[in-house]
Coordinates of C-alpha atoms and ligand atoms in Angstrom, one line a residue:
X29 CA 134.5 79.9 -115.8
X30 CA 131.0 80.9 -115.3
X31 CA 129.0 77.8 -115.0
X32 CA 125.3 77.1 -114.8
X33 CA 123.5 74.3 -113.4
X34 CA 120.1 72.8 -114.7
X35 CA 118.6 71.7 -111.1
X36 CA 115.3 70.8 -110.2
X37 CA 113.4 71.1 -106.8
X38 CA 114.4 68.4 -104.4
X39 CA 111.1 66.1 -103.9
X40 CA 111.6 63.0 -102.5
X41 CA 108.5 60.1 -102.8
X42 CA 106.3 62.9 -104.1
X43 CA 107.1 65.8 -101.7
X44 CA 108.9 68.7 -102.1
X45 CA 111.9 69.3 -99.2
X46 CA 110.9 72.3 -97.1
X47 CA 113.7 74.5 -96.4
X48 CA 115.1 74.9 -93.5
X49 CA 115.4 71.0 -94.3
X50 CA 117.0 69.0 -91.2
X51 CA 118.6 65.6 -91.7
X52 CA 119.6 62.9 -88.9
X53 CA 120.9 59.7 -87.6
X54 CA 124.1 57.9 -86.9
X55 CA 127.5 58.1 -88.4
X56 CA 127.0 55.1 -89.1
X57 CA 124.4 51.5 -89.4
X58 CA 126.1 49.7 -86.0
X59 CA 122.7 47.1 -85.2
X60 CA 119.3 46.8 -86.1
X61 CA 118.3 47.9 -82.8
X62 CA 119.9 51.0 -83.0
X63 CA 119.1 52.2 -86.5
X64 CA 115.6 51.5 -85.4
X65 CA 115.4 53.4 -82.0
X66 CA 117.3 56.5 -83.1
X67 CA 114.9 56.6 -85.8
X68 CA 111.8 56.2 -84.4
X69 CA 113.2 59.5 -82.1
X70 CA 114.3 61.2 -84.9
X71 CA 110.8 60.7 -87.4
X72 CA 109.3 61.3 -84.0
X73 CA 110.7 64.8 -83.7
X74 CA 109.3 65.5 -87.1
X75 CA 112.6 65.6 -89.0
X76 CA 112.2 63.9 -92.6
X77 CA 115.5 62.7 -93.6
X78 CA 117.1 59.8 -91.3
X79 CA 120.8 59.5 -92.4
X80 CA 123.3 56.4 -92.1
X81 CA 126.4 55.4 -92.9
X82 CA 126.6 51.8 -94.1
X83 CA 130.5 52.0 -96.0
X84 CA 132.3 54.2 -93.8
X85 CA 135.4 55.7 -95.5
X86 CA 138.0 55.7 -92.4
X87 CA 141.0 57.6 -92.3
X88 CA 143.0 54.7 -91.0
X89 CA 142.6 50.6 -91.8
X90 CA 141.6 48.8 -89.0
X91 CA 138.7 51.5 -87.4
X92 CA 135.0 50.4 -88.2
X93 CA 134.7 50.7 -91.4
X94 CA 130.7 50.2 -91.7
X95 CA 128.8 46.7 -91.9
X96 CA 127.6 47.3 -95.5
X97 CA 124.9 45.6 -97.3
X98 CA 123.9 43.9 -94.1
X99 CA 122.8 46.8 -92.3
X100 CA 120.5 47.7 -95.4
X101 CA 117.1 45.9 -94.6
X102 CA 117.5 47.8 -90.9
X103 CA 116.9 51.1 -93.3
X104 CA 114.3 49.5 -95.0
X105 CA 112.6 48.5 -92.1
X106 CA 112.6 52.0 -90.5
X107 CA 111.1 53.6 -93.8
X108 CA 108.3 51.5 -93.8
X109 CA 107.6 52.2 -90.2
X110 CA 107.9 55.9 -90.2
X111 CA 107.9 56.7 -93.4
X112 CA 111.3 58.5 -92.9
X113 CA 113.2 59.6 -96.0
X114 CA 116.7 57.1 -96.1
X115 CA 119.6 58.8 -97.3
X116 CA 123.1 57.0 -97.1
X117 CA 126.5 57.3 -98.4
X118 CA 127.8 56.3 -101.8
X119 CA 131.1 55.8 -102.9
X120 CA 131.1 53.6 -106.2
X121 CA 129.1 51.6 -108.2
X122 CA 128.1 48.8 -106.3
X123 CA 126.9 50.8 -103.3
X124 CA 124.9 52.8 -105.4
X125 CA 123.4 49.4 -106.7
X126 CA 122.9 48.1 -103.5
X127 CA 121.2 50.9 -101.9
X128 CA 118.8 51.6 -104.6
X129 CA 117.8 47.9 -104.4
X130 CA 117.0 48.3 -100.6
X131 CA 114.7 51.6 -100.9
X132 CA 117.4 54.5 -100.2
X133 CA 115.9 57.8 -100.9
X134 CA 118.8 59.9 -101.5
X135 CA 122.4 59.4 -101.7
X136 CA 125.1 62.0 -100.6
X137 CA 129.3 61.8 -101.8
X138 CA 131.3 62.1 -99.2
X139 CA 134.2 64.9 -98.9
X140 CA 137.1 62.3 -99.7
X141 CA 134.9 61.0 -102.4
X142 CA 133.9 64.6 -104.3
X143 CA 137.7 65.2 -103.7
X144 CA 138.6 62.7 -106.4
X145 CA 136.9 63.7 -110.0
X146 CA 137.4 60.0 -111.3
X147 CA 135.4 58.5 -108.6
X148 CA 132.7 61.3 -108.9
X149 CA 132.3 60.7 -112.8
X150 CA 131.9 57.3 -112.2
X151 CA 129.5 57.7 -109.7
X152 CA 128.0 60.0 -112.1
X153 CA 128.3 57.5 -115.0
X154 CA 126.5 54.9 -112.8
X155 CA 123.2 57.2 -112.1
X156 CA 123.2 58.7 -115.5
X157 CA 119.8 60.5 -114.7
X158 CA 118.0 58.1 -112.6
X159 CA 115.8 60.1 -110.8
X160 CA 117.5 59.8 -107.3
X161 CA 118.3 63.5 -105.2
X162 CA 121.9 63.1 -104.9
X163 CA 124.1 65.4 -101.8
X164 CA 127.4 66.5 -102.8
X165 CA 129.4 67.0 -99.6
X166 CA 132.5 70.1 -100.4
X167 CA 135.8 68.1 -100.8
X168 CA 138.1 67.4 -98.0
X169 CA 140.0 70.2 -98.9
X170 CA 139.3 74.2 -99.2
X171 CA 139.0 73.8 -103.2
X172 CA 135.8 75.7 -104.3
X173 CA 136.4 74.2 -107.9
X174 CA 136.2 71.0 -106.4
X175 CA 133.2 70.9 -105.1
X176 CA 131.7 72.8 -108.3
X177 CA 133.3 70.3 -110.0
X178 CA 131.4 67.5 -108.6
X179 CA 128.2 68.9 -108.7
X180 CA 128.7 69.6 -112.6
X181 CA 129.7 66.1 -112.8
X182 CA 126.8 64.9 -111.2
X183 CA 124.5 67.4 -113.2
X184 CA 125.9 67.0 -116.9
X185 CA 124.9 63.3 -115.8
X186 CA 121.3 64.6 -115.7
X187 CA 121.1 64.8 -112.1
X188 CA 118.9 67.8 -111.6
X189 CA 118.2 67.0 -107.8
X190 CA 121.0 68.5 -106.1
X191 CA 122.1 69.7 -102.7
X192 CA 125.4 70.4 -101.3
X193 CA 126.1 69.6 -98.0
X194 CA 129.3 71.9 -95.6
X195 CA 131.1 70.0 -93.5
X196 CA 133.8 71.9 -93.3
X197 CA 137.9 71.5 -94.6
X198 CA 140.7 69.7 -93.5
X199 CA 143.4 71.9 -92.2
X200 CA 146.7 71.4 -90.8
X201 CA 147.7 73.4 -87.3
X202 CA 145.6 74.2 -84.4
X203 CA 141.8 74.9 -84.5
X204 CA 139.0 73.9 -82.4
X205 CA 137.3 72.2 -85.6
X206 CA 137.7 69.2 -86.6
X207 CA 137.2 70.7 -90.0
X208 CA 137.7 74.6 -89.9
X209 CA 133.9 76.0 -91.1
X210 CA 135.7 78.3 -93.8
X211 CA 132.5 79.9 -94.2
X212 CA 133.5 82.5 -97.2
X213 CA 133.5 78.9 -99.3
X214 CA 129.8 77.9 -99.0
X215 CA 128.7 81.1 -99.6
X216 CA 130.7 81.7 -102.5
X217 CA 129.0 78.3 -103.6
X218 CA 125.4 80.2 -102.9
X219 CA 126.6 83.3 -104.6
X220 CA 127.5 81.2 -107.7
X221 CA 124.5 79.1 -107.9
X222 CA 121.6 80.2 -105.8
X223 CA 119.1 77.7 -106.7
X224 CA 121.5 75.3 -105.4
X225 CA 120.2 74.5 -101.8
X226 CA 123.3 74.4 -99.2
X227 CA 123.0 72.4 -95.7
X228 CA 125.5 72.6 -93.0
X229 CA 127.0 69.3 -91.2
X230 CA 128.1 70.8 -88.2
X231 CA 128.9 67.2 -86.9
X232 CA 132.0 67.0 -89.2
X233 CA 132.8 70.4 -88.6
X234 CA 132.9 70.3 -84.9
X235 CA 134.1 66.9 -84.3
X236 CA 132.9 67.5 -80.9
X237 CA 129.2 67.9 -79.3
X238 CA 130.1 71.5 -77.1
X239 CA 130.6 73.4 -80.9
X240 CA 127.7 72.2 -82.3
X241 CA 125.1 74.5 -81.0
X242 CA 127.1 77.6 -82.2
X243 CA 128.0 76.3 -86.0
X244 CA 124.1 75.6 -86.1
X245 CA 123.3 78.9 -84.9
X246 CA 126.0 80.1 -87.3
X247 CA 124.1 78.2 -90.5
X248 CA 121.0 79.7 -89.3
X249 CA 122.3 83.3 -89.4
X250 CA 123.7 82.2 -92.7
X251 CA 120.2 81.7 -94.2
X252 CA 122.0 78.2 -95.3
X253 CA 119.2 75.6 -96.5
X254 CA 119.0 72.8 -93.2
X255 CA 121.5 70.8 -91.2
X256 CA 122.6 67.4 -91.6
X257 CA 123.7 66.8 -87.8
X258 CA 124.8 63.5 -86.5
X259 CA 122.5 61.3 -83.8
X260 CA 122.6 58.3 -81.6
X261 CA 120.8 56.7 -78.8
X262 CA 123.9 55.7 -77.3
X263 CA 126.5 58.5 -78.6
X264 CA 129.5 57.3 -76.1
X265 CA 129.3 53.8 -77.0
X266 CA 129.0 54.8 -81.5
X267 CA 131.1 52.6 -83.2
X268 CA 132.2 55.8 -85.4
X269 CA 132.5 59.7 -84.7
X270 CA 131.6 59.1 -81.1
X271 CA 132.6 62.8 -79.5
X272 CA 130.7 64.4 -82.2
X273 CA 127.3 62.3 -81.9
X274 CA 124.2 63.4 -79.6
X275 CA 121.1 61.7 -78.6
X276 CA 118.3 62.5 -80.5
X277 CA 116.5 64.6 -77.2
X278 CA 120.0 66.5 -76.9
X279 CA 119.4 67.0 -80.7
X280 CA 115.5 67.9 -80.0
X281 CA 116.8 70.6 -77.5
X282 CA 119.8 71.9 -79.6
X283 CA 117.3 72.4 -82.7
X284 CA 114.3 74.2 -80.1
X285 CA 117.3 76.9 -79.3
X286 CA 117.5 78.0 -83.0
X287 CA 116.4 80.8 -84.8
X288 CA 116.0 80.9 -87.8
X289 CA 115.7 84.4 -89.2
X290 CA 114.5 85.4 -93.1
X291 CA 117.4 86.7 -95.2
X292 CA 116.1 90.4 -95.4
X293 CA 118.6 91.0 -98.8
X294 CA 119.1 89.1 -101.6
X295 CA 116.9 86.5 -103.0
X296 CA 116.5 82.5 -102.6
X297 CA 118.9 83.0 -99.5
X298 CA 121.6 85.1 -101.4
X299 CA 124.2 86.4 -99.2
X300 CA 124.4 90.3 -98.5
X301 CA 127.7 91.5 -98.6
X302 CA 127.9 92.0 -95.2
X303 CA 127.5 89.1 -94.1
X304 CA 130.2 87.4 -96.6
X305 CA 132.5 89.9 -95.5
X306 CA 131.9 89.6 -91.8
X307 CA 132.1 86.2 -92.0
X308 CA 135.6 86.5 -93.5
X309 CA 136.5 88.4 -90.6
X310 CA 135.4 86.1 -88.0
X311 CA 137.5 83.1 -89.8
X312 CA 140.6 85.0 -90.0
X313 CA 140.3 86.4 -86.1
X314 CA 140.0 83.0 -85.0
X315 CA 143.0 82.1 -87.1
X316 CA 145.1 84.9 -85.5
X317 CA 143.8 84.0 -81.7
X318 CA 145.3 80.4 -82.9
X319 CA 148.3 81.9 -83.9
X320 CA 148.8 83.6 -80.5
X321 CA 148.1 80.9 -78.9
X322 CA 150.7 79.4 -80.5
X323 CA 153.7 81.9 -80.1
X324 CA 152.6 81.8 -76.5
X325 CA 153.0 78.2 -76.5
X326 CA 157.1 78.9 -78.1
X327 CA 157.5 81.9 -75.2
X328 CA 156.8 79.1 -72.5
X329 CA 159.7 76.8 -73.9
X330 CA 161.9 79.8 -74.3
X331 CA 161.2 81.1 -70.8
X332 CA 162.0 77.6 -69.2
X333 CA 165.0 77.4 -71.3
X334 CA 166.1 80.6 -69.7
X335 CA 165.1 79.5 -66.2
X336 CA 167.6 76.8 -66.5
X337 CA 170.3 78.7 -67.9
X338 CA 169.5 81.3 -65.6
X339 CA 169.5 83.8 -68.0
X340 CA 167.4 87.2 -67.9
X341 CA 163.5 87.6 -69.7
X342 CA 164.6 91.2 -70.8
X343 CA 167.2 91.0 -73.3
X344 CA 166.7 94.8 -75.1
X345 CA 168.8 93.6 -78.5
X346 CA 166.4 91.3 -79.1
X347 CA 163.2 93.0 -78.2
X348 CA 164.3 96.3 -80.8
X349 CA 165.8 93.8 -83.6
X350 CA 162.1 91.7 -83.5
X351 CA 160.4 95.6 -83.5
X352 CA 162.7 96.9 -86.7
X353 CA 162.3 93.7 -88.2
X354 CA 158.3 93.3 -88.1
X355 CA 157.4 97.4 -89.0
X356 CA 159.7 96.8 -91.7
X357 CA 157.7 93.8 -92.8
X358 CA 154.5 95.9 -91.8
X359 CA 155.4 98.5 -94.1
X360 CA 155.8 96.1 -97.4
X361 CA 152.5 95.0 -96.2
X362 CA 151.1 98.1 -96.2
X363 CA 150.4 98.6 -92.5
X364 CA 151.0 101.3 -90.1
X365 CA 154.3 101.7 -88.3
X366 CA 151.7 102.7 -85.2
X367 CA 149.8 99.6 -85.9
X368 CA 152.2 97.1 -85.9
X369 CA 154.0 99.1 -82.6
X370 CA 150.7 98.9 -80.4
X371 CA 150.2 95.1 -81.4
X372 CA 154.0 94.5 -80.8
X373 CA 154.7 96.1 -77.5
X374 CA 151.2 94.4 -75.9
X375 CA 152.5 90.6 -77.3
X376 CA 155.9 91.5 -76.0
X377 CA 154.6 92.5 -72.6
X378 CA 152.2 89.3 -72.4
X379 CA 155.5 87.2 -73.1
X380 CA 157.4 88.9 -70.5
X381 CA 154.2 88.4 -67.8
X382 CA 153.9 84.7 -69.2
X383 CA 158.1 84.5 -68.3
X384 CA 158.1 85.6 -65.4
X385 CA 155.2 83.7 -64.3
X386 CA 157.6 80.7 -65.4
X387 CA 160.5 82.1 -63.3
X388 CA 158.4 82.5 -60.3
X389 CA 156.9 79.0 -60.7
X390 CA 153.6 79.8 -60.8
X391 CA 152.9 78.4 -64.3
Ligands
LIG25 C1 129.6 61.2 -92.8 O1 128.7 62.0 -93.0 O2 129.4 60.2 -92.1 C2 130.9 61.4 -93.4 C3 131.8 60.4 -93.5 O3 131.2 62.6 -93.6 P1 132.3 63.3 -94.5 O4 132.3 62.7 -95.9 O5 131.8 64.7 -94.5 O6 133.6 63.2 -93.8
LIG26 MN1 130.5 60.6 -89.1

């Protein structure tokens, strides 16, 4: 289905967003005195858009699950001090009422929310064209539709202000992301619509302050819109998403290390080919390292299960069954015999370096 949408630009109190747009603040609204401080820092810094979670949608009952409309005036407050942009999420009526009573700028959906199409149509219901930017994050899971989905919800609505937000997919399995990047997705999403501004939250991607500063870098490449990056003057102490937070001068330094280069093809920040395809490539190497890792990970147990048995790393029936049985697998796959032999014999030699390691203790 080839679908269109009717957006307009994004301006907010009278201005128009400036792309590369940058958006920040705490997971989520914990006191006044923090919602105040960070953002003083943050509309300090120059960035426009302070964001806050005041309902917090928690994977398990019983973590902090936001103080709700309490922590509302806080935002308030900051606005009229700074004159920073609010933006805060939404996940049903009410807190859509609520915020709009207490001056919120914008309102994002959040991936478990745009993952549910009866939660977004209501949401969608409830605006019914008020003239309020809404973010759609993508959906928890890797479901392009999805997330087009949402934002054609949110559009047939008459919500023309739109911006999707990345932050990443739930995944099952190791990774070093808390939600793998998938980067093919959100440029798909740009290839489809490119009016559609795209920011990257590299907080939820990451899950972890080390990998920020190389998904940011990444967006950048990207030509995506912005980020939307979590902040906090106390990050170890956050009531929420603590490993992922920074303080807003770690954020100030992580943001002066960017470069942000002009897309050189395409228009409005359309992908070149290249880059989608390359960026395809880089997902699915990181995938197979993963997997290695994780055969490695099997040839440990197996080599302490010899050790105690006392039984030999080099058992040949073995090694030429596993080398018939993958070429021939190879070859349905369309891959050389030569191929699959090279990549064979140097995994088989790493397992028998990685046994005997075992045998001899050393590991
Ligand atoms: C958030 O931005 O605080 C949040 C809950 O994000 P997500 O919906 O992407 O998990
Ligand atoms: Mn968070």
């Amino acid at each position: 289905m080839n679908a269109k949408l009717d957006l307009e630009e994004v301006v907010v109190n009278g201005k128009k967003l400036e792309t590369p747009v940058f958006v920040s603040g705490p997971c989520s609204a914990e006191t006044e005195e923090q919602v105040l401080e960070t953002g003083r820092k943050i509309a300090k810094m120059g960035i426009p858009i302070y964001r806050a979670g005041i309902w917090k949608p928690r994977t398990r009952p019983g973590s902090f699950e936001g103080l709700g409309v309490v922590a509302l005036p806080w935002l308030q407050k900051l606005k009229e001090e700074t004159g920073l942009i609010i933006a805060t999420e939404v996940a049903n009526p009410h807190h859509i009422k609520e915020a709009l009573d207490h001056g919120v700028d914008i309102l994002w959906i959040g991936a478990r929310t745009s993952a549910n199409p009866f939660a977004v149509q209501e949401l969608a219901d409830y605006l019914g064209g008020k003239d309020v930017p809404v973010f759609v994050k993508n959906p928890v899971n890797p479901d392009i539709d999805l997330w087009v989905g949402a934002l054609e919800r949110m559009n047939k609505a008459g919500m023309k202000k739109l911006m999707a937000v990345h932050r990443g997919f739930s995944h099952y399995g190791p990774s070093p992301y808390r939600n793998k990047p998938q980067w093919d997705i959100p440029i798909e999403l740009k290839r489809r619509f490119p009016e559609l501004p795209i920011i990257v939250d590299p907080s939820h991607i990451c899950g972890r302050r080390d990998l920020l500063a190389g998904v940011c870098q990444k967006a950048a490449d990207l030509t995506f819109d912005g980020l939307f990056i979590e902040s906090h003057i106390d990050p170890d102490k956050a009531l929420s998403d603590k490993a992922q937070q920074v303080t807003p001068e770690a954020l100030e330094e992580l943001l002066s290390s960017l470069i942000w280069r002009k897309s050189e093809v395409g228009t409005n920040g359309l992908m070149h080919d290249l880059e989608i395809l390359r960026s395809k490539i880089d997902q699915i190497d990181d995938e197979v390292l993963h997997i290695f890792k994780e055969r490695m990970k099997v040839v440990e147990k197996i080599g302490e299960l010899k050790k105690k048995n006392k039984v030999t790393i080099l058992q040949t029936s073995r090694w030429s069954e596993i080398l018939e049985e993958r070429k021939e697998v190879g070859k349905k796959l369309g891959l050389s015999e030569d191929f699959i032999g090279t990549i064979l014999k140097a995994v088989h030699q790493e397992s028998i370096n990685t046994q005997t390691k075992i045998m001899n203790k050393e590991i």
